[in-house]
Amino acid sequence: MMNPLDLYSEPYGSTGNIGENFRRLLGAPSLDPLQTVIREAVQNIADAAVFGREPEILIRLRILSQDQREILSNIALHNMPFESSSRELLQAMFSRRALAVLEICDFYTTGLGGPTRSDRVPIGTERTDFIDFMRNIGTPRDSKCAGGTYGFGKVALYRASRCSSILVDSLPHGCGTDGRLLIGCHVGRSFDVPENGMHRRFTGRHWWGVADEEDGITDPVTGYVAAKLAAELGFPVRTCSGTSIMILDFDIENDDLRAVGNRVAETLLWNFWPRMMRDVPANNRFKCRVEADGSEIHIPAPEELAPFDLFCKAMRAARGRSGNDVRPIEALRPAKFLGTLAIERGLRSPRRPLVEPNSVVPPVIHHIALMRPVELVVKYLAGSPLPDERLEWAGVFIVSSEDEVENAFADAEPPAHDDWIPDNLPKGSAKSYVNIALKRLRTIAVEMGVIPLVRPIVSNSALPLARLAGRLGAVLEDVGGDGARRRRSAGGGVGSPRSQRARAVKPFFERLELGDEGRIAVFRTEVIQATNRTVCSLHASASIAIDGVSVGLIDDEIRQPVVLCIKEVEGELMALGSRLNLQGREGWFEVWILVPGEYAVTVDAEVLPESAV
């Protein structure tokens, strides 16, 4: 039987310590605790991936087994802190019928190497990952264009634990199996202990490990003992370098584990889709997995899930600085290139949300994803939606990689790395860069929803302008979907009083199909018959849409959309071309449109009596 780990409670140094305010260093993040901890942890993983290959990320939610609970209580955390509130938090954890943990694990990363004491760093030491993560607070990362400071993010780990405690299992790169280490840490309130007529003060930080014979400070358990203890606690099997963090007593907020796992998967996509794209180089790409209660949760590729597919298209344009709508963002005084903005428009594809309800993904995208060259989303800047609700737009802004500019935006981020706040910077060029970029981006985002003055072309003099506008129109390439919910028109449908003539609801986009002649957009409309159900036909027409506005003929060089057929959704009626004899029927009908190569389309439908045909 393994001996219980030793507990060390950190006393204040002669010159003071940060103490319990450590928990407040994260500030007030704009995200909920789950999103915050995933963001912060994965940002640290991004900075630890330096081997020219994709880091593997595994996030697990599980309930500890009875055997694992006993190892936790009898070995890992057997010795309790003296301070009463800390003891109560840990005892409350052990009293729960189901003890949930969240594990954030990375593989093929650097691991927590280097010395384990902040005051004992040998000359020539290059790696100080362990002390930077476990001991120090707010240490800057030494990676160029890194995600942030290596220390503030760990505050989110303790906040996500109801008992403010974590266990860390790590295998540093190049250390072999003997380098395996495991340590526990709890962050509680500061407290005093009477000693020799004085109050000896403690910071509230506590570590579980192996006590040093000279000063009693606990170092991590290492080698075979660390590997054995990690296995008995249920940590993932580790055969390569990296780190696993177990957040103890994770609050699942009365949800089942799979529901929380879906939230984790959605958070990964919402914040890290740029690094999950298929065409990202191996040294930057994330390979992410999520498990809940032993079952893996499928994470779709961002290119295959709306609206991330539209963001991915904008991302490729921003990276290559070439696309449908790519704009440099620049400062004039002093002259400086600040970054690249790329915008893509497209038909609003049907959603397949990972989380329902309360998804973090908006139902209609009209946002710019802001990011530094490390390509981690800092935040989404909301703009105006396009006038046509069937269309949406997505933008990507990537800060220039020039050191002066990149550092300005990095320094403008709060500890949670979830915003750019120019007021965090002193007066000078750096503050101006961030202010100018944000002002320009906000203006563009708002102007996206302004209806341009575009009219059907009636004279040859307007052809050059129309041709230019058309080529800036919404693009359908790579837009997919697998269906949409049916919609009812206001005042129409079952149970509504019938009018004197039949009518058709404005068609809405349903999905894309691939036909022999090209892409086919399928629209859906509802026909509501008149009282007398006179003989009538459903007619459909299609037009090119520019920035959400339907326009007529543009020029002879541009192929026009073609109505291929009209089909009854729950019946057998069908007609090739743009007219269908309704035979007195009503209900839902599909209109199939052959789409020009580089343009979005809108569709109109109307019901006409046969005499008008």
XYZ file of C-alpha atoms in Angstrom, residues 32-42 57-64 68 72 93 98-105 156-163 165-169 233-236 243-252 256-265 267-268 289-293 297:
75
model
C -18.988 31.190 -18.214
C -16.611 29.081 -16.050
C -16.629 26.076 -18.408
C -15.817 28.160 -21.486
C -13.166 30.060 -19.555
C -11.346 26.981 -18.300
C -11.372 25.319 -21.742
C -10.115 28.489 -23.432
C -7.352 29.087 -20.920
C -6.190 25.484 -20.769
C -6.083 25.014 -24.545
C -5.952 17.218 -26.821
C -8.255 14.993 -24.791
C -10.911 16.457 -22.509
C -12.736 13.951 -20.308
C -15.706 14.183 -17.989
C -16.231 11.236 -15.670
C -17.397 10.099 -12.261
C -14.675 8.599 -10.087
C -10.499 5.817 -7.299
C -7.971 10.058 -3.601
C -16.236 16.800 -2.079
C -21.135 11.106 -7.430
C -17.753 12.817 -7.577
C -17.293 14.391 -11.033
C -13.921 15.403 -12.445
C -12.903 17.246 -15.603
C -9.578 16.197 -17.121
C -7.725 18.326 -19.656
C -4.924 16.319 -21.206
C -9.484 29.268 -14.175
C -8.654 25.660 -13.262
C -9.171 26.317 -9.557
C -12.305 28.354 -10.201
C -13.823 25.402 -12.060
C -13.333 23.171 -8.995
C -15.876 23.416 -6.201
C -13.073 22.585 -3.771
C -8.184 21.747 -6.077
C -6.404 20.071 -8.978
C -4.128 17.085 -9.537
C -1.416 17.327 -12.195
C 0.224 14.343 -13.927
C -6.648 7.613 -9.961
C -7.778 6.869 -13.523
C -5.591 9.345 -15.388
C -5.223 8.554 -19.124
C 0.395 16.921 -19.118
C -2.956 15.826 -17.679
C -4.836 18.101 -15.274
C -7.662 16.703 -13.165
C -10.079 19.352 -11.874
C -11.574 17.829 -8.739
C -15.250 18.153 -7.808
C -16.135 19.733 -11.133
C -19.588 21.325 -11.039
C -21.709 19.872 -13.857
C -25.691 14.858 -17.315
C -22.098 14.299 -18.364
C -22.924 14.017 -22.055
C -24.706 17.384 -22.082
C -21.660 18.995 -20.491
C -19.445 17.152 -22.969
C -21.414 18.654 -25.851
C -20.814 22.093 -24.353
C -17.096 21.326 -24.217
C -17.108 20.255 -27.882
C -16.576 25.575 -26.879
C -13.603 23.982 -28.660
C -11.232 14.639 -28.573
C -13.946 14.846 -25.936
C -15.157 11.966 -23.772
C -18.121 11.947 -21.414
C -18.741 9.027 -19.073
C -18.403 12.824 -28.443
